[in-house]
Short mmCIF file of C-alpha atoms in Angstrom, two decimals:
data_model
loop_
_atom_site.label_atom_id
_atom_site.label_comp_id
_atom_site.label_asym_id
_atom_site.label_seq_id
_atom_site.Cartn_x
_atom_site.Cartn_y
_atom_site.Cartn_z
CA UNK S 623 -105.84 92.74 -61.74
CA UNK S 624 -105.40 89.71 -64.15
CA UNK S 625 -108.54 87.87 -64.42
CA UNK S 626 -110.30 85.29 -66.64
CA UNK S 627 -113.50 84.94 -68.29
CA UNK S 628 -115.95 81.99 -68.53
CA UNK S 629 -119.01 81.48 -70.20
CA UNK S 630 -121.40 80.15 -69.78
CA UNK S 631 -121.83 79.73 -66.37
CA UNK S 632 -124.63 76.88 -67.46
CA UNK S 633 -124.42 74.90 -70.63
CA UNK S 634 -127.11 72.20 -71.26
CA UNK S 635 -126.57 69.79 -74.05
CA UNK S 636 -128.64 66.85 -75.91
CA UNK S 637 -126.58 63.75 -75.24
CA UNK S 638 -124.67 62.80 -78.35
CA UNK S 639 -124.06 66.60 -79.31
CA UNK S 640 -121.42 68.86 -78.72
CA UNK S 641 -120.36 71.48 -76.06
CA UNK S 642 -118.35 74.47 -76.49
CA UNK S 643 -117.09 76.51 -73.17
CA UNK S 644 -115.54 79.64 -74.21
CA UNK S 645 -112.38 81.89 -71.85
CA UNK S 646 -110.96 84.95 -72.30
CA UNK S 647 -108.32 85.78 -70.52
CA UNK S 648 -106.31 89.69 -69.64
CA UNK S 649 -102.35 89.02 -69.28
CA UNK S 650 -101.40 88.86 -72.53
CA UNK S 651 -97.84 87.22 -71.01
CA UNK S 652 -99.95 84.18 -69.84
CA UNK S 653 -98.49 80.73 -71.49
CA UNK S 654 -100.37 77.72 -70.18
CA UNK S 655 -104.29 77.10 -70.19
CA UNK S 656 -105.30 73.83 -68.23
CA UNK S 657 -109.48 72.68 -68.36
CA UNK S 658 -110.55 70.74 -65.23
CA UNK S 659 -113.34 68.97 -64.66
CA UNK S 660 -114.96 68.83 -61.18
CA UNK S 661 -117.79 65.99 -60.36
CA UNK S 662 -119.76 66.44 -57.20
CA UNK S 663 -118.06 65.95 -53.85
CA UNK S 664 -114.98 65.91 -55.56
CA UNK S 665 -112.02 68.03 -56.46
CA UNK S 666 -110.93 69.52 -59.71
CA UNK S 667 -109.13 67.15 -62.09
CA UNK S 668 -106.99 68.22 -65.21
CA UNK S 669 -108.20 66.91 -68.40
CA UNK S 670 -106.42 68.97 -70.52
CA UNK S 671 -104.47 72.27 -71.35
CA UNK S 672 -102.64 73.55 -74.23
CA UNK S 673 -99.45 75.72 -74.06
CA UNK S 674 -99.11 79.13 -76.60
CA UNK S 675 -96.93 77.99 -78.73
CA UNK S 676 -99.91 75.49 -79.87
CA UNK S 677 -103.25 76.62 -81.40
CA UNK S 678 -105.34 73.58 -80.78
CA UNK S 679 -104.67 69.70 -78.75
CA UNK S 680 -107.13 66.61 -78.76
CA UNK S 681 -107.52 64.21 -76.24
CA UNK S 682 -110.21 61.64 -77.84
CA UNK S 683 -113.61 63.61 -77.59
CA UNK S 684 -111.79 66.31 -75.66
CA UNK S 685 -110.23 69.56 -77.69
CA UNK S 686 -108.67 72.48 -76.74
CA UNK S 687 -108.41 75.51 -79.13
CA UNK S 688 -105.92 78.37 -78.44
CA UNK S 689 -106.22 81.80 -79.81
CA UNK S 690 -103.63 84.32 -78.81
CA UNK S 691 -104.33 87.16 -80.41
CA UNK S 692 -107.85 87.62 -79.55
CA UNK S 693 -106.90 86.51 -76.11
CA UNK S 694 -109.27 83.70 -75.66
CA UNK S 695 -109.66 79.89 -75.35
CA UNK S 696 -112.14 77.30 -75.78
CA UNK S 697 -113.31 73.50 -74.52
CA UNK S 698 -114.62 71.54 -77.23
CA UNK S 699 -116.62 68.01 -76.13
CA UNK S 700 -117.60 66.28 -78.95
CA UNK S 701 -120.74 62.56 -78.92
CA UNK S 702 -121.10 63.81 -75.27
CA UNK S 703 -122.14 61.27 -72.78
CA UNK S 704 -123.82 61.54 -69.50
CA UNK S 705 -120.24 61.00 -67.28
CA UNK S 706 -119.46 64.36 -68.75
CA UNK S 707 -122.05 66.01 -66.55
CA UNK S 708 -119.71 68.12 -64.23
CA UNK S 709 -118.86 71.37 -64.05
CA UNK S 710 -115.51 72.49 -65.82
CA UNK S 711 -113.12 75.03 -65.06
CA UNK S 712 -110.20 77.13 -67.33
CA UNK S 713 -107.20 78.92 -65.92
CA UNK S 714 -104.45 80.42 -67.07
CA UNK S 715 -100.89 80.34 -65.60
CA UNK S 716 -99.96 84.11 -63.97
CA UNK S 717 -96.78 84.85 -61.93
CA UNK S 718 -95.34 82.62 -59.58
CA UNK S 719 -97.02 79.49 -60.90
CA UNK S 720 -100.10 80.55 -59.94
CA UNK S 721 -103.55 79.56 -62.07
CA UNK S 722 -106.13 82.48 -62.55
CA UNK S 723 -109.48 80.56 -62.63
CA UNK S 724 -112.37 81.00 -64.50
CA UNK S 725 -116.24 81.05 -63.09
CA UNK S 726 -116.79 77.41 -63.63
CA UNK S 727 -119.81 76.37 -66.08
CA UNK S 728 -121.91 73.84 -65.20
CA UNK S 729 -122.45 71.06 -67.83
CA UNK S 730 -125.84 69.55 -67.82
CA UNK S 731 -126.46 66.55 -70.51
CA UNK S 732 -129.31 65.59 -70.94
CA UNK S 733 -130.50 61.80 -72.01
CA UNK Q 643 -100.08 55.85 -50.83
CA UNK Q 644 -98.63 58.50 -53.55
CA UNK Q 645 -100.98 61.66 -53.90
CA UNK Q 646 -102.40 64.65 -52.13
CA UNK Q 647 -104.55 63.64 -49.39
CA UNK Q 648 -106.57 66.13 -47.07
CA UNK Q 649 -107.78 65.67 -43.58
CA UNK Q 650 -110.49 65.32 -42.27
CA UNK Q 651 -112.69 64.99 -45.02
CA UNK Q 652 -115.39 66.85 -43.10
CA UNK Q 653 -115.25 68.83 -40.51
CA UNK Q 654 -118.14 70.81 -38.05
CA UNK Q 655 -116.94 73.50 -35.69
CA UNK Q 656 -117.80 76.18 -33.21
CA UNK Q 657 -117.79 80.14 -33.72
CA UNK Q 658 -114.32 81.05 -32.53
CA UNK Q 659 -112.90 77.61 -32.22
CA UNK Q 660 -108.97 77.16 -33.74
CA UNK Q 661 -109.14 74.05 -36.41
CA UNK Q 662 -106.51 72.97 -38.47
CA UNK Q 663 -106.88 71.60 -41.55
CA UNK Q 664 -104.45 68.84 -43.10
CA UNK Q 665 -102.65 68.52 -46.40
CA UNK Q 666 -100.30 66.01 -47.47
CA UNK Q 667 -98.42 65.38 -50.58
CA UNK Q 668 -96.03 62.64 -51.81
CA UNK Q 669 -94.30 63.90 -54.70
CA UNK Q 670 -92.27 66.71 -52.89
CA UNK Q 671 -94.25 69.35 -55.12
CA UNK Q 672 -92.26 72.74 -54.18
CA UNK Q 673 -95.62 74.31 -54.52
CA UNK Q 674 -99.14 74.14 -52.80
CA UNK Q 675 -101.78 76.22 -52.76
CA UNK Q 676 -104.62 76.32 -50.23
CA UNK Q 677 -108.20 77.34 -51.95
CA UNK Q 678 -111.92 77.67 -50.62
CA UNK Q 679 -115.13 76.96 -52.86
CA UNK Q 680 -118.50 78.45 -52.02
CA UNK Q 681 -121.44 78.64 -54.50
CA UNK Q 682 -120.95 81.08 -56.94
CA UNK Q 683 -117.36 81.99 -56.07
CA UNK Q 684 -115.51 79.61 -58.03
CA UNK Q 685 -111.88 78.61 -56.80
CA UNK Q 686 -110.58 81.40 -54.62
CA UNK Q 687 -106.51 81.50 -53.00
CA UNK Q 688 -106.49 81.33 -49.76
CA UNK Q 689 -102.43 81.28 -49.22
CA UNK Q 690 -99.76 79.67 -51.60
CA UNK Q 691 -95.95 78.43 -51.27
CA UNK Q 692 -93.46 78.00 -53.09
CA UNK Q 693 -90.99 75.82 -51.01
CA UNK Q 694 -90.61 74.77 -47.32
CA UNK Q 695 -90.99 77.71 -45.08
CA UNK Q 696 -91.89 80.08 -47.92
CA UNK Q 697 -95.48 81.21 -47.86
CA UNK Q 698 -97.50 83.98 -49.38
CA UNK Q 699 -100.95 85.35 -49.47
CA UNK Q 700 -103.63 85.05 -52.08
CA UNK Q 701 -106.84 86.58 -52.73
CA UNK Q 702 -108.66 86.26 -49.45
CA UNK Q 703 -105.88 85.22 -46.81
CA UNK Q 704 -107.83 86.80 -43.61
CA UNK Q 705 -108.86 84.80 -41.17
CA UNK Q 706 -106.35 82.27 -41.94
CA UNK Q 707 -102.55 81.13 -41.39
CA UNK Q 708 -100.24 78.68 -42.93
CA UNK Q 709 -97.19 76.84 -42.55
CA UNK Q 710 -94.82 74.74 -44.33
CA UNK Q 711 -92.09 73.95 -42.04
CA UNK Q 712 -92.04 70.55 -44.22
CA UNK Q 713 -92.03 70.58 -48.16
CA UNK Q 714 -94.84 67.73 -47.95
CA UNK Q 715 -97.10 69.44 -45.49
CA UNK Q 716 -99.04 72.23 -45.86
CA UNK Q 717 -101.99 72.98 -42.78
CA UNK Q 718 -104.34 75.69 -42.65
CA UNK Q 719 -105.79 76.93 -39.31
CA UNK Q 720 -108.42 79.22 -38.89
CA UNK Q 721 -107.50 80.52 -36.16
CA UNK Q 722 -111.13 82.12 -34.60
CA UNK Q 723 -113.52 79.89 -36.83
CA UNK Q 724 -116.61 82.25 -38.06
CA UNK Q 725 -119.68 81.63 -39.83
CA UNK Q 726 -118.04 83.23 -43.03
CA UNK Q 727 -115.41 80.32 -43.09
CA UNK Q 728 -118.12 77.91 -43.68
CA UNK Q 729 -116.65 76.01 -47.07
CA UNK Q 730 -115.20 73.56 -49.26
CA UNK Q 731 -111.46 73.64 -48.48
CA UNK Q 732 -109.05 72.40 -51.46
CA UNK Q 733 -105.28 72.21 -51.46
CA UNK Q 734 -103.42 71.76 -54.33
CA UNK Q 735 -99.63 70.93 -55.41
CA UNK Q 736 -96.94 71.30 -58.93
CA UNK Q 737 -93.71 70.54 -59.15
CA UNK Q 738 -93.10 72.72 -62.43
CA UNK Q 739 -96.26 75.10 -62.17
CA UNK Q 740 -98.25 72.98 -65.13
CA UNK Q 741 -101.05 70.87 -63.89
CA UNK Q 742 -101.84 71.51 -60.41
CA UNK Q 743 -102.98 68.04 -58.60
CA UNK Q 744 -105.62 68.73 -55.82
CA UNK Q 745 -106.82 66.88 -52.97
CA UNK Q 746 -110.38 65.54 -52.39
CA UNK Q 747 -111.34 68.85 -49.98
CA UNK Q 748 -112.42 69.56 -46.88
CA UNK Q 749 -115.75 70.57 -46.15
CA UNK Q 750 -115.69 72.74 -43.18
CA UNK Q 751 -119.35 74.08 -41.21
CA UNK Q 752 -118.72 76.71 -38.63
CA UNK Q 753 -121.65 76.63 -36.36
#
């Protein structure tokens, strides 16, 4: 079945530096790639996605980067801070407007 | 209040007990999607729809039944409550398919 790939499943991160999550993704027919961040007790939130006829969006310290080809995708936080502590989710759109989800990794940053 | 709101917000219930849980949107989304969360299982479909009285299952729909006699309201009952079906309930709503909105959850202890 269609399915997508997150890693890492745990990313901790010197506050001020950068985080990269990484997805790759198996229906090559897929179109739209949302990120949402989830904080604790809470439920997931969009923050950003990107549609394939784009290869990369920004959103302040937020980017998305699209590559088609190779099938993947990838979150890029830039000066992080410690409200970005959460753990973040990618999807992809399949059939019938439904969102294949990724693992989830767990950003830690760390003061 | 526009949004998605779920009820109750928590929930504790007994092995075998019916319990319905609540989900309300104000946009008149045409779809909603019911998930469960449990440590390291991500985001998994419970049962989706697609308009009013137009339901179909997702990835782990036993257990459970749905409704949407009402394009605003989507309830989930579990109909004989077991241990298993201990979990953080989300439900979720698009209008177009891109960026799903979810509610705050429902976290649901089967005793």
């Amino acid at each position: 079945g269609e399915n997508v790939e997150q890693h890492p499943s745990t990313l901790s991160v010197q506050e001020g530096d950068s985080a990269v999550i990484k997805c790759t993704y198996s229906d090559s027919a897929s179109n739209y790639f949302p990120w949402y961040k989830q904080e604790l007790g809470k439920g997931p939130q969009l923050i950003i996605d990107i549609r394939s006829n784009v290869g990369e969006k920004k959103d302040q310290r937020i980017a998305v980067t699209l590559n088609k080809t190779a099938k993947h995708f990838s979150l890029h936080i830039t000066e992080t801070q410690p409200e970005d502590s959460a753990v973040y989710f990618c999807a992809a759109l399949f059939s019938n407007y439904q969102l294949i989800w990724g693992a989830g990794t767990k950003l830690i940053i760390k003061p | 209040d526009a949004g998605i709101t779920q009820s109750p917000r928590y929930k504790i219930t007994e092995t075998g007990r019916q319990v319905t849980l609540m989900c309300h949107q104000t946009w008149s989304h045409s779809y909603m999607f019911w998930y469960r969360q449990d440590l390291g299982h991500g985001l998994r479909l419970i049962y989706y729809s697609a308009a009013a009285d137009i339901t179909d299952k997702g990835e782990v729909p036993d257990g459970y039944v749905v409704s949407r006699s009402k394009t605003e309201n989507f309830p989930l009952t579990l109909e004989s409550a077991t241990r298993s079906q201990t979990s953080v309930y989300f439900c979720a709503s698009t209008g177009q398919g891109y960026g799903y909105t979810f509610g705050s959850g429902t976290r649901l202890t089967v005793v």
